[in-house]
Coordinates of C-alpha atoms in Angstrom, one line a residue:
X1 CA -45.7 -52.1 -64.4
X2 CA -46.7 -54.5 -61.9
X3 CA -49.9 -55.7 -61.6
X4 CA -49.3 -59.3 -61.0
X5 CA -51.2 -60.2 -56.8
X6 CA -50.4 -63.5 -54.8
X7 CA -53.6 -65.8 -54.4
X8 CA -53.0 -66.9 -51.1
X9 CA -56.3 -66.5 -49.1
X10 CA -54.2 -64.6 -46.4
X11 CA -52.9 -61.9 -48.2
X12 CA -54.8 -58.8 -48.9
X13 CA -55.0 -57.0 -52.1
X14 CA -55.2 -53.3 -51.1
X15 CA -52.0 -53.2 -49.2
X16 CA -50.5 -55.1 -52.3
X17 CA -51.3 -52.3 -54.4
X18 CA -50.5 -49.3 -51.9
X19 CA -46.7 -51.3 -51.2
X20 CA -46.4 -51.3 -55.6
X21 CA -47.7 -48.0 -55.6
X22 CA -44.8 -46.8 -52.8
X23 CA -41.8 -48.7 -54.9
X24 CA -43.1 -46.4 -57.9
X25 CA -42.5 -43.5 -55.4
X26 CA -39.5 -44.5 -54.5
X27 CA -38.1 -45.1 -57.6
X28 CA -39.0 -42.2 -58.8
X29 CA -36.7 -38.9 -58.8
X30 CA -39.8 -36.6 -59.1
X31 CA -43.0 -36.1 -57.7
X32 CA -45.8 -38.6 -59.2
X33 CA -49.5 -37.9 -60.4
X34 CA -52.2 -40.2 -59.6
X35 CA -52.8 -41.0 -63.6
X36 CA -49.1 -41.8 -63.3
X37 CA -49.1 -44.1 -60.9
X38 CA -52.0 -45.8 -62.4
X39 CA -50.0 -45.8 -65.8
X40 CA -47.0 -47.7 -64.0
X41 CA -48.8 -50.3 -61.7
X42 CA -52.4 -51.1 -63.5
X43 CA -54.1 -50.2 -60.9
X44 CA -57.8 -48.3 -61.9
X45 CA -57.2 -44.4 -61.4
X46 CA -60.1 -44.3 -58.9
X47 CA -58.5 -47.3 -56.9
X48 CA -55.5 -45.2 -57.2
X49 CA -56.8 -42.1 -55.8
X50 CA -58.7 -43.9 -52.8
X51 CA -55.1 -45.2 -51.9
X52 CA -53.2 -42.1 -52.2
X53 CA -55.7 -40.1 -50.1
X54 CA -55.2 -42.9 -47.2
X55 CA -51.6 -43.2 -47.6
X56 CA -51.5 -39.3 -47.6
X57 CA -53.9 -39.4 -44.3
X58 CA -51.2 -41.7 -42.4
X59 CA -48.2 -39.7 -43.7
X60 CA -47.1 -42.4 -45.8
X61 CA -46.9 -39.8 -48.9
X62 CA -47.0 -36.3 -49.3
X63 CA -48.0 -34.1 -52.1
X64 CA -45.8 -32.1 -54.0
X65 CA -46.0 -30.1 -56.7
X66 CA -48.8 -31.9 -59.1
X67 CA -47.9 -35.3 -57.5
X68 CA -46.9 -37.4 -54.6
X69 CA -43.3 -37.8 -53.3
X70 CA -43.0 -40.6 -50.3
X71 CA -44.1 -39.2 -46.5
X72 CA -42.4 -39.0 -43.2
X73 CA -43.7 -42.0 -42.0
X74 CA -41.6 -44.2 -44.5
X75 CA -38.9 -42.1 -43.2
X76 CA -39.7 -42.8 -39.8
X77 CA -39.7 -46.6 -40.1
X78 CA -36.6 -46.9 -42.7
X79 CA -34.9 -45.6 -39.8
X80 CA -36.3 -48.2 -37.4
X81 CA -35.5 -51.4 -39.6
X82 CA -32.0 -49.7 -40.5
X83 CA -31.5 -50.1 -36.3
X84 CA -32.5 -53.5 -36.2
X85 CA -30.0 -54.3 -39.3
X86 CA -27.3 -56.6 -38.3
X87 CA -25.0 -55.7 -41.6
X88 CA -26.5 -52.0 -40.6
X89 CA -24.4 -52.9 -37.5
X90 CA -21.4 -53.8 -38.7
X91 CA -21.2 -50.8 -41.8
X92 CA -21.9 -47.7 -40.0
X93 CA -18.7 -47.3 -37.8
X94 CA -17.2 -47.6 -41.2
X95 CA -19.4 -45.4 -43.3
X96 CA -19.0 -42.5 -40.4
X97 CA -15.0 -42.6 -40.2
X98 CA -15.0 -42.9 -44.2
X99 CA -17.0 -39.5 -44.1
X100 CA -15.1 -37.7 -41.2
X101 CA -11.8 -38.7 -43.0
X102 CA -12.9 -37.5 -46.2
X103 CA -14.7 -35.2 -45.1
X104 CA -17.7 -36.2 -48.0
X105 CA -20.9 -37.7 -48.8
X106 CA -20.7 -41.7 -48.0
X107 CA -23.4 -43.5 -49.5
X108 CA -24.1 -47.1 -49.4
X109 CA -26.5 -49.0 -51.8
X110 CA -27.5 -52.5 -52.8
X111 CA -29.3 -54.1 -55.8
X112 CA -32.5 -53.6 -56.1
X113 CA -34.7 -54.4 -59.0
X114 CA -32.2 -53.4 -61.4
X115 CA -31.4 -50.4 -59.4
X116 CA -29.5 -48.9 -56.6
X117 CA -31.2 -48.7 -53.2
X118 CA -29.2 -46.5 -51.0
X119 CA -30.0 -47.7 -47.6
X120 CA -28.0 -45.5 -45.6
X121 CA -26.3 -41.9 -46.7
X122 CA -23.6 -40.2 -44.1
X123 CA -23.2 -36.6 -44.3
X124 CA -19.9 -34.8 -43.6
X125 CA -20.6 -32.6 -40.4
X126 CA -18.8 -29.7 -41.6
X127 CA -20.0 -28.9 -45.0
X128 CA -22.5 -26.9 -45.9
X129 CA -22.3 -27.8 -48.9
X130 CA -23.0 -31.5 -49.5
X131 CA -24.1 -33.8 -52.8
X132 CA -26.4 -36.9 -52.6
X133 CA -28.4 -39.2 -54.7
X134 CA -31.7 -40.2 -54.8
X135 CA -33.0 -43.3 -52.7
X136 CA -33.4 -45.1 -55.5
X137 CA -31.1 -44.3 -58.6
X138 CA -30.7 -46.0 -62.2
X139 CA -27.2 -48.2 -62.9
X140 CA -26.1 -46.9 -65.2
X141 CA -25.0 -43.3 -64.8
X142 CA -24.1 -44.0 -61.1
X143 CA -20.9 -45.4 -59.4
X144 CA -22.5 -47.6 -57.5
X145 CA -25.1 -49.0 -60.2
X146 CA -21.6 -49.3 -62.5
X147 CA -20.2 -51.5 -60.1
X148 CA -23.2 -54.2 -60.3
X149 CA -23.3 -54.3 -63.6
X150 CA -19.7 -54.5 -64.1
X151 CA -19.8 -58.1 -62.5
X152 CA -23.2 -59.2 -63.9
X153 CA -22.8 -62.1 -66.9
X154 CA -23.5 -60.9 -70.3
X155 CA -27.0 -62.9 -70.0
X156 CA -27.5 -60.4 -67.7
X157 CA -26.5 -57.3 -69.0
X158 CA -28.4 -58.2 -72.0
X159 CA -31.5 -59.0 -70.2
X160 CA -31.1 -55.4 -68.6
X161 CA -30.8 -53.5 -71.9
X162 CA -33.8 -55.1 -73.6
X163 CA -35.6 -54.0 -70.2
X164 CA -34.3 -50.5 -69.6
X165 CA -33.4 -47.9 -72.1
X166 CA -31.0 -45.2 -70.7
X167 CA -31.2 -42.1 -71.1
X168 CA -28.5 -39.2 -71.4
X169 CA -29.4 -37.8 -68.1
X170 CA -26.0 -35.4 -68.8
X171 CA -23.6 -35.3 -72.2
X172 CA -21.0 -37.7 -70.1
X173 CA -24.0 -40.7 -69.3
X174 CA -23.0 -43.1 -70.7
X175 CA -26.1 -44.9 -72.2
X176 CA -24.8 -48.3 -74.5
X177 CA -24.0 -51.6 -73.4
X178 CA -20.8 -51.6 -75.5
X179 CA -20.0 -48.6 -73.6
X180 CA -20.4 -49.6 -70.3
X181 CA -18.8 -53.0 -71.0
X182 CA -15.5 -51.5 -71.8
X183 CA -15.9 -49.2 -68.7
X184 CA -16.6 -52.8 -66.7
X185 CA -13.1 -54.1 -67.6
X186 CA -11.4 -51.5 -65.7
X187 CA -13.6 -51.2 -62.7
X188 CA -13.1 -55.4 -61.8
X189 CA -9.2 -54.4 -62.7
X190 CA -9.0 -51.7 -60.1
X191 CA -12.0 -52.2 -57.6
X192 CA -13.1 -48.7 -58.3
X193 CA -15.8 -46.9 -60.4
X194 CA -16.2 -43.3 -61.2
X195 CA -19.6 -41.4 -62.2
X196 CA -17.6 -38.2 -63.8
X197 CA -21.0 -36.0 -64.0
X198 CA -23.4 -38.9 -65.6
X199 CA -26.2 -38.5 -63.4
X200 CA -26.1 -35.0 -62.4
X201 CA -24.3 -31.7 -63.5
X202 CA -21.7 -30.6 -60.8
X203 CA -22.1 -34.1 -58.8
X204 CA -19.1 -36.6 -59.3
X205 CA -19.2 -39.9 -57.3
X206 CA -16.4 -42.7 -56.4
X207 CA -17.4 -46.2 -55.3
X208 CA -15.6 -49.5 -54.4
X209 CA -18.0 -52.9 -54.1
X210 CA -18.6 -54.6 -50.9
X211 CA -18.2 -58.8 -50.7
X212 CA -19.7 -61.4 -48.5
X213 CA -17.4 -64.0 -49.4
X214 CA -16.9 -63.9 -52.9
X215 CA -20.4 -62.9 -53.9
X216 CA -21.2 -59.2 -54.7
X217 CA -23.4 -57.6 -51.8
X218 CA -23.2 -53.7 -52.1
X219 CA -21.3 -50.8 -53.0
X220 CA -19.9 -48.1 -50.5
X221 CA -19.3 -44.4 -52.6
X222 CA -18.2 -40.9 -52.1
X223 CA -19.9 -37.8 -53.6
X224 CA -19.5 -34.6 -54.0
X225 CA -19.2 -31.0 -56.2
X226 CA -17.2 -32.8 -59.3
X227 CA -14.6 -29.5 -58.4
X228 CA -14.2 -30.3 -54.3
X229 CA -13.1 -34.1 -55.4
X230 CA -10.8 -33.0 -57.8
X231 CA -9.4 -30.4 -55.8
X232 CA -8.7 -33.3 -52.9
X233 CA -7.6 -35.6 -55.4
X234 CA -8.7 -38.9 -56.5
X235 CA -6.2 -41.0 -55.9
X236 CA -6.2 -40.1 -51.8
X237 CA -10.1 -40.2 -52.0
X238 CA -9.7 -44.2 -53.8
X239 CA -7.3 -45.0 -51.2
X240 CA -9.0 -44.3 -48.6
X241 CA -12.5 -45.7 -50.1
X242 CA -11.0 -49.6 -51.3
X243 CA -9.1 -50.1 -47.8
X244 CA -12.6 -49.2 -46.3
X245 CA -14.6 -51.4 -49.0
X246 CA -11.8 -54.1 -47.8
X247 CA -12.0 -53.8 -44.6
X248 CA -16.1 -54.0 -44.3
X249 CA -16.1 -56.5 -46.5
X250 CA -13.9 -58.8 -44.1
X251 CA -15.4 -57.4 -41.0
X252 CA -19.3 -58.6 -42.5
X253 CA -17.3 -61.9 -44.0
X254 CA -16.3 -63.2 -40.9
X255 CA -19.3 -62.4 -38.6
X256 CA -21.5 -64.5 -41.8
X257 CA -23.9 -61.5 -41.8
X258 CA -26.8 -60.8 -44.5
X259 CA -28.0 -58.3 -46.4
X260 CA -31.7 -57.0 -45.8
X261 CA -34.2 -59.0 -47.6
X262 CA -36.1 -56.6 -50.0
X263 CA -37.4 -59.7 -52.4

């Protein structure tokens, strides 16, 4: 919940709450009522319902179901701050030749309020077949999210267990702290984590982190039916996924650029 509203005299509470009501959206893997959203961000149900029916008017969201599910427009100007992205720049031409090689999913996601934010997904042209994550996906039953917390300090991790509770989204999530720091061990050892199945039934992921500098900045994956990966083979698909992780990482090292600001 988030209720809390700068007091500067310039800032204006409305479009406050409509931005908090939109990060619910986002983080959100289903469609979302207008009691729910008052639930989550403490905003009144009838200030709720004024804002949905504007943001719905400007294509912001769009209903779905019994709920709300983010619009076209948000579409349409994630796309236009993704061109102005100067790490953007630098990651694509390695996030398209990743995917054409493999011939899979590439995903690549950064931290964001204790959970993934995938700001930019490539699709393999020739599959008609393809697997992908939600915008906005939990750490812990995702290879990405694994390899955040597998270089947080236990501080942290413990501050993120008291917060969240996880949930066993499949019978391989993996959903204790105990559990998940054993896991962390071997991912820093070999640069790689594995979600076998732990968000989604059928949907296996692969993902190597992404450094500016020495300081953790994203995570680069590959995803697709658990059986198509397996059938490739894991270790070509890791190869070929670290000496692209490495590669980008030195690329975005030496030109000093920065992540998007999303605080």
């Amino acid at each position: 919940m988030n209720t809390s509203e700068p007091k500067e005299p310039s800032f204006i509470t409305i479009l406050g709450r409509a931005f908090t009501i939109m990060e619910e959206l986002l983080k959100s893997d289903k469609p979302l009522g207008v009691s729910e959203l008052a639930r989550l961000t403490g905003i009144p149900k009838a200030n709720t319902f004024r804002i949905m029916k504007t943001l719905e008017e400007l294509k912001a969201v769009s209903p779905k179901e019994d709920g709300y599910i983010l619009g076209s427009k948000m579409i349409e100007l994630g796309a236009g701050a993704k061109h102005n992205d100067e790490f953007m720049l630098v990651a694509k031409p390695y996030l398209q030749k990743l995917s054409k090689t493999c011939e899979e999913t590439v995903n690549l996601g950064i931290m964001f309020q204790d959970y993934v934010l995938f700001i930019h997904t490539e699709l393999a042209e020739q599959r008609s077949l393809v697997a992908s994550l939600p915008p906005v996906t939990p750490l812990y039953c995702c290879s990405v999210g694994k390899i955040f917390l597998a270089y947080q300090t236990n501080k942290e991790l413990e501050h993120y267990f008291k917060v969240h509770h996880p949930i066993k989204r499949t019978i391989n999530t993996r959903t204790t702290k105990e559990a998940l720091l054993q896991e962390s061990e071997k991912i820093r050892r070999d640069g790689i984590a594995h979600d076998h199945e732990e968000y989604d039934y059928g949907l296996s992921c692969i993902a190597a982190p992404i450094f500016l500098g020495e300081n953790l900045a994203a995570g680069i994956s590959l995803s697709g039916p658990t059986s198509r990966l397996q059938y490739k083979g894991y270790a070509f698909l890791e190869k070929e996924l670290k000496a692209t992780a490495e590669a980008l990482s030195k690329e975005a090292t030496l030109k000093k650029v920065v992540l998007p600001d999303l605080s």
